[in-house]
Each structure stands twice: as C-alpha cells, then as structure tokens.
CSV table of C-alpha atoms in Angstrom, one decimal:
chain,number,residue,atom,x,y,z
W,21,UNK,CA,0.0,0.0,0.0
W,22,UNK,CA,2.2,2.3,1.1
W,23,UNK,CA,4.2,1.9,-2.6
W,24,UNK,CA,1.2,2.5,-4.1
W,25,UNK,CA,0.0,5.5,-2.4
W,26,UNK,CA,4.1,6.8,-3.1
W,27,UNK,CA,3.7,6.2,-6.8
W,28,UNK,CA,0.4,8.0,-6.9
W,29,UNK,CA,2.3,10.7,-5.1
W,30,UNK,CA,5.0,11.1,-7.2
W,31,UNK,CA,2.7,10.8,-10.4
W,32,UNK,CA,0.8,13.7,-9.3
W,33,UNK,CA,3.8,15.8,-8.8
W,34,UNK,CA,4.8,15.5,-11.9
W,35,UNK,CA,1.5,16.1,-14.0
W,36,UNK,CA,1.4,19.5,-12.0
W,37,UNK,CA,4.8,20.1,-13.6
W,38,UNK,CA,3.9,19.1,-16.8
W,39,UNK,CA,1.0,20.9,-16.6
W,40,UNK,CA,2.4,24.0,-16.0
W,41,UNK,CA,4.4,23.8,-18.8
W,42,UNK,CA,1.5,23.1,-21.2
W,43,UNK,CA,0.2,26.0,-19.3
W,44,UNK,CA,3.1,28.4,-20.5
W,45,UNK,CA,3.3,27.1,-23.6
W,46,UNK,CA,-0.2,27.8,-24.6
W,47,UNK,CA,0.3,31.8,-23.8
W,48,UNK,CA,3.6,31.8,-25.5
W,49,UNK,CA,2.7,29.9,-28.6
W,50,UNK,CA,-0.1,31.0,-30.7
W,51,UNK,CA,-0.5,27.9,-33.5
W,52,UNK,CA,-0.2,25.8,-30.3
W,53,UNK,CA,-3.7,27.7,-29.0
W,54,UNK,CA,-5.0,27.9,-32.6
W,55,UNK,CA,-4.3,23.8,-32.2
W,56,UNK,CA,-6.1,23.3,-29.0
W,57,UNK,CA,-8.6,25.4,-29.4
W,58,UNK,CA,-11.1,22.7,-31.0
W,59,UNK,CA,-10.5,20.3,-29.0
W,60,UNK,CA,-11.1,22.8,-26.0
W,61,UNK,CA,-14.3,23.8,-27.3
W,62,UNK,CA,-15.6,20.1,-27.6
W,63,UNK,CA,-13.9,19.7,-23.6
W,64,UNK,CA,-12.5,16.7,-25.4
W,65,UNK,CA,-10.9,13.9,-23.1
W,66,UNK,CA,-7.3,12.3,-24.2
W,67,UNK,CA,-6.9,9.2,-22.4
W,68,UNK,CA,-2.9,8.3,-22.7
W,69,UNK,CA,-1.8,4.5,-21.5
W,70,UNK,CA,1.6,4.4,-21.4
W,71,UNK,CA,4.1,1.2,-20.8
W,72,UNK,CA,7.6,1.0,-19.4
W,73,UNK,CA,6.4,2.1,-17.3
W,74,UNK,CA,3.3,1.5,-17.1
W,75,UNK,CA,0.8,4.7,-16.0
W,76,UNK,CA,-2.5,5.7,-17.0
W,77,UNK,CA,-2.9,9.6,-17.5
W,78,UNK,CA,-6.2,11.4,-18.4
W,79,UNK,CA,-5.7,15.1,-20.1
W,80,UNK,CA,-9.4,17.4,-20.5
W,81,UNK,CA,-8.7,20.2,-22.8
W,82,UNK,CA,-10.9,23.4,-21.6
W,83,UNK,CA,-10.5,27.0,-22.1
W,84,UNK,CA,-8.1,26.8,-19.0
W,85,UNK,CA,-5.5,24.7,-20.1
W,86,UNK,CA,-4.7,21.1,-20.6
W,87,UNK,CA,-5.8,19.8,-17.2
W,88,UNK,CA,-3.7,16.2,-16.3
W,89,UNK,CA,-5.3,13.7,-13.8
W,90,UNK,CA,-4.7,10.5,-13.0
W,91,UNK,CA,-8.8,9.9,-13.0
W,92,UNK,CA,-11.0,9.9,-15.4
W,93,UNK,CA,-13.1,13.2,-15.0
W,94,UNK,CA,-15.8,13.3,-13.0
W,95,UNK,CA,-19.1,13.0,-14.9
W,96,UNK,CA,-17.4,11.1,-17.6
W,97,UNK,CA,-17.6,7.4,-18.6
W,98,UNK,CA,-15.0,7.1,-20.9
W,99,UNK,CA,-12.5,9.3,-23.2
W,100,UNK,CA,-12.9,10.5,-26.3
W,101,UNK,CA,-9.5,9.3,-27.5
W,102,UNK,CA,-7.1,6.9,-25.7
W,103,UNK,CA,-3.2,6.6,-26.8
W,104,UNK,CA,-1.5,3.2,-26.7
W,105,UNK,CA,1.9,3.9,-27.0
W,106,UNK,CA,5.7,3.2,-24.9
W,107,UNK,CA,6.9,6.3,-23.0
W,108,UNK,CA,9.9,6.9,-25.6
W,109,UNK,CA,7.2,6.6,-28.6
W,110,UNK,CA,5.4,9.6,-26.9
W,111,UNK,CA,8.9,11.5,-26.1
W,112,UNK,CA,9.5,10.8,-30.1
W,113,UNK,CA,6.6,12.5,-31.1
W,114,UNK,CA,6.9,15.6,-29.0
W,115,UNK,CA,10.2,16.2,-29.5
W,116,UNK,CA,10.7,16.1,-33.4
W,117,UNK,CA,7.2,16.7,-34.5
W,118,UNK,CA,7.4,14.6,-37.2
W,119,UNK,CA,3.7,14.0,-39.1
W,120,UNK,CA,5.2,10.1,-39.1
W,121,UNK,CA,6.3,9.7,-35.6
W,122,UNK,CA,3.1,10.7,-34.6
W,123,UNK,CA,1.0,8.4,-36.6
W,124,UNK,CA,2.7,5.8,-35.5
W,125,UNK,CA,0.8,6.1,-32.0
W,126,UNK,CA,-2.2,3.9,-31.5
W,127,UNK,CA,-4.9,5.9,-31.3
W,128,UNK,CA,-8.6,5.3,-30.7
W,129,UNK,CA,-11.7,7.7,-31.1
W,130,UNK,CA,-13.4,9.5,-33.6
W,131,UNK,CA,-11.4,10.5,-36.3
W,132,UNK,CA,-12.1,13.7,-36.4
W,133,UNK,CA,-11.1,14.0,-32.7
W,134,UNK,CA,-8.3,11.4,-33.1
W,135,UNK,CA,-6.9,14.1,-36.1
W,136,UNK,CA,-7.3,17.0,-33.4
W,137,UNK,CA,-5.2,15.5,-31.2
W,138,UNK,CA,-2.4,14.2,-33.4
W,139,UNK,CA,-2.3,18.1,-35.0
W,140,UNK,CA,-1.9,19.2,-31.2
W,141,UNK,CA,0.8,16.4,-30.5
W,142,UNK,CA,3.0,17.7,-33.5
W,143,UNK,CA,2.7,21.5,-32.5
W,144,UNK,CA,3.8,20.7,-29.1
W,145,UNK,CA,7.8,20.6,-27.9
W,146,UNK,CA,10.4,22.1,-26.4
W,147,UNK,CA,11.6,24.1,-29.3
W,148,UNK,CA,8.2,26.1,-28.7
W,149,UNK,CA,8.9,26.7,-25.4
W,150,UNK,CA,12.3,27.9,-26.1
W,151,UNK,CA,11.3,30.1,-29.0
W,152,UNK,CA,8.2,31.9,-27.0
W,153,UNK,CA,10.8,32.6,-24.1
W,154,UNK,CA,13.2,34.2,-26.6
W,155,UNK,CA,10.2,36.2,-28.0
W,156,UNK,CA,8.9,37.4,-24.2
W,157,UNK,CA,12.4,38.7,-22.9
W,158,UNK,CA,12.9,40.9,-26.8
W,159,UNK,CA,9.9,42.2,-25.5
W,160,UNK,CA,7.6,40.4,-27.9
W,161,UNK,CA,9.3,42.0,-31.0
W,162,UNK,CA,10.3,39.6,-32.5
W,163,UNK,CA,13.3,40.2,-35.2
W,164,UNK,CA,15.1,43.1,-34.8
W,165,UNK,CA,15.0,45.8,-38.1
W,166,UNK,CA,17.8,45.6,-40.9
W,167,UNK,CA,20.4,48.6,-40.2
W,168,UNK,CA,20.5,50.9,-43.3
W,169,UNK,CA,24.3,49.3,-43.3
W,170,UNK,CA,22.6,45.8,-43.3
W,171,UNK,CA,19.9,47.1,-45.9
W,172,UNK,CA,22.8,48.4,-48.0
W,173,UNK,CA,24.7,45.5,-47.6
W,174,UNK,CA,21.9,43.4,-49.0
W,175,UNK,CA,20.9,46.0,-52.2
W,176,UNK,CA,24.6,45.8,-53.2
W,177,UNK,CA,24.0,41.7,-53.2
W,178,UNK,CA,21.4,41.9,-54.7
W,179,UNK,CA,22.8,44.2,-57.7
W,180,UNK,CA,26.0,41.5,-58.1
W,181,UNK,CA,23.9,38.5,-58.5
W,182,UNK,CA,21.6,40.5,-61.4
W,183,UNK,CA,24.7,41.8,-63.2
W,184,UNK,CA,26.4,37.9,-63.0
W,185,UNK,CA,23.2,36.3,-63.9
W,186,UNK,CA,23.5,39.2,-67.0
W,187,UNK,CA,26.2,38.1,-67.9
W,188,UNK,CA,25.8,34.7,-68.1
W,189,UNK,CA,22.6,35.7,-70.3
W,190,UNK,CA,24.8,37.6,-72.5
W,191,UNK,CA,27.5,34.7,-72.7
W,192,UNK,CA,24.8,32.0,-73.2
W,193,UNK,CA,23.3,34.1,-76.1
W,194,UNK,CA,26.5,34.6,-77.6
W,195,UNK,CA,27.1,30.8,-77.3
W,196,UNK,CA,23.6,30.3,-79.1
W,197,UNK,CA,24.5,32.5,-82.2
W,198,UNK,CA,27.9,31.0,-82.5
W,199,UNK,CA,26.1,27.6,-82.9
W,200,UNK,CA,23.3,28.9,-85.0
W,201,UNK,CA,26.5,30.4,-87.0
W,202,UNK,CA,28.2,26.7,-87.2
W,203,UNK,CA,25.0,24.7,-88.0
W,204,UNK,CA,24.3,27.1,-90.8
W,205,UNK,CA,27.4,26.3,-92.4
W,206,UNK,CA,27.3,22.6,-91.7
W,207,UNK,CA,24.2,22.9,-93.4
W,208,UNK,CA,26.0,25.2,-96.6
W,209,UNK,CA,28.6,22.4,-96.6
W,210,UNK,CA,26.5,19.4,-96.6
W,211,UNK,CA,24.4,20.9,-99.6
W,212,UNK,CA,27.7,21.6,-101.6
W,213,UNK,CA,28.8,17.9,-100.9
W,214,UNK,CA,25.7,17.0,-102.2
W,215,UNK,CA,25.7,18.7,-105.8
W,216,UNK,CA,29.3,17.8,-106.2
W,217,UNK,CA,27.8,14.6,-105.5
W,218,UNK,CA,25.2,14.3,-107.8
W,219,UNK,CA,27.1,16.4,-110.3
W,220,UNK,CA,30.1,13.6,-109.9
W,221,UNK,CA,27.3,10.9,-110.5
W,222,UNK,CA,26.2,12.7,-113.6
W,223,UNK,CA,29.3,12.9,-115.1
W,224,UNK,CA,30.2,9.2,-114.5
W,225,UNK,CA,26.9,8.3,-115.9
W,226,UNK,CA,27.5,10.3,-119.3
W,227,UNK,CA,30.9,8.9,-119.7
W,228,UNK,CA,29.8,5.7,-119.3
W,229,UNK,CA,27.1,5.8,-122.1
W,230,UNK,CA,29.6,7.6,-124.4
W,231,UNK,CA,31.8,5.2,-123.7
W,232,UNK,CA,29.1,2.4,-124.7
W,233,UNK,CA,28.1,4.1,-127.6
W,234,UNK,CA,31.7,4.0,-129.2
C-alpha cells in the first residue's frame, strides 16, 4: 500500500509540472492555441496509456488549459481518444514533430477528434517553449530591423547577383548565335557535298554511255 499510495504521489507531482508547462506554452505559442482550441471547445478527453512504465494519465482540454489527472473526469464514462503507446514513442513525437512519428501512435476515437489531437501532439515541444521565451524577454518584438548598413549591404548583393546572372545571359546568347553560325554552315557544306555529288554521278553516268556508244 504504502508503494502505491508513493507512486500516486509522485505521479501527481509531476502532472502538476507538466502541466504547467503546457500551461506556459499555450500563452507563448499561438498555432499551439489555434491547435487546442477545438478540442477545447468540444472539452474533449485524451486518455494516454503508457508502458515502461506502465501509467494511465487522463488530459481534459478546456479553455483553462490542458488539465492532467490521473482519473478519469468526473461526470465522464469514458475518453474520447485513448493513446497506446511506450513512454519513448510519446517522447519521439513531442520532441521532433514529425507527421510520421506521430502516426505511428495507437490511437482510438473519432477520427475527427483522433486528427485534433495528433495536430496538437505535432505542434507541441520544447523548441516552442524555447522560441516563445526568446520572444517574451525581446519584449515580444520579435526580429530586430535591418540597419541601413545591413539594408545596404543586401541592395549591393542583390545588384552582383543580377549583373552575374547578365552576364551569363549575354554569354549563353553569344554561345547560341555561335552555334546557330556553325549549324548554318554545316548545313551550306552538306548541300555543296551533295551537288558535287550528284554532279560527280552525272558525269560518270554520261561517260559511261559515251563510252558504250563507241
């Protein structure tokens, strides 16, 4: 008993951490709100069985958070999707938000709901975290403005990439008319061959029947 009651103990401690941190994470990312704003509406249920170890964790979206419990809610009989998956398969699917990673979780529920909850699953991670944090000590700025040194900088790029790329035009075009030039006189060359030909033949021909004739 008393290992059980020390494992429910240290479950619950560490939902309220993670839950914080869903907590956070929802004010400092906004396509992770836009993401869990359906399934908050709905006040859909995420049941997530999870092995090695083995817990059972119940999440209830609302329009206060992700709220984790051990227990299914009260006033509910069952979720609305349940995850089957190993701890690391979860930790996979957070952490690289991979579309595939995620589909490979066993999921159970209506698809619509299921599709919800894998679109959450691949907007949540660290990097958010890390990124919103960055944002909220610049003040929520975001990227500073180009320096007109910077902006200059960049126009004078700009400028040495069209005049190389006219260049190259220009070389390319006199390439083109060089070979236009050549096949032209291929051309001239193979008509000549051909009348010299023909004129040849023609000869040949009439000293053959004069020959004959005599």
């Amino acid at each position: 008993m008393k290992r059980s009651t020390l494992s429910n103990s240290l479950l619950n401690i560490i939902l309220v951490f993670i839950e914080s941190a869903l907590t956070l994470l929802l004010r400092l990312d906004p396509e992770l709100r836009k993401a869990a704003y359906p399934l908050a509406k709905q006040g859909t249920v995420v049941a997530l069985r999870l092995y090695l170890p083995h817990v059972e964790v119940f999440a209830t979206f609302s329009t206060k958070g992700v709220l984790l419990d051990a227990q299914l809610p009260i006033g509910r009989s069952e979720p609305d999707v349940v995850i089957n998956a190993y701890s690391i398969q979860v930790i996979n699917a957070i952490t690289t938000h991979d579309s595939e990673t995620t589909e490979k979780l066993q999921m159970r529920g209506e698809s619509v709901q299921v599709q919800l909850v894998k679109q959450f699953i691949m907007q949540l991670g660290l990097g958010s975290l890390i990124q919103g944090l960055i944002k909220k000590f610049k003040g929520g700025k975001g990227k500073s403005k180009p320096t007109e040194e910077e902006m200059a900088d960049k126009k004078n790029s700009y400028k040495l990439r069209i005049k190389e790329q006219q260049t190259q035009i220009t070389t390319l075009t006199i390439k083109n008319r060089e070979l236009e030039t050549t096949v032209k006189e291929l051309e001239s060359k193979q008509k000549l061959l051909v009348i010299v030909t023909i004129a040849a033949l023609v000869i040949m021909v009439a000293s053959l029947i004069a020959l004959l004739m005599n």
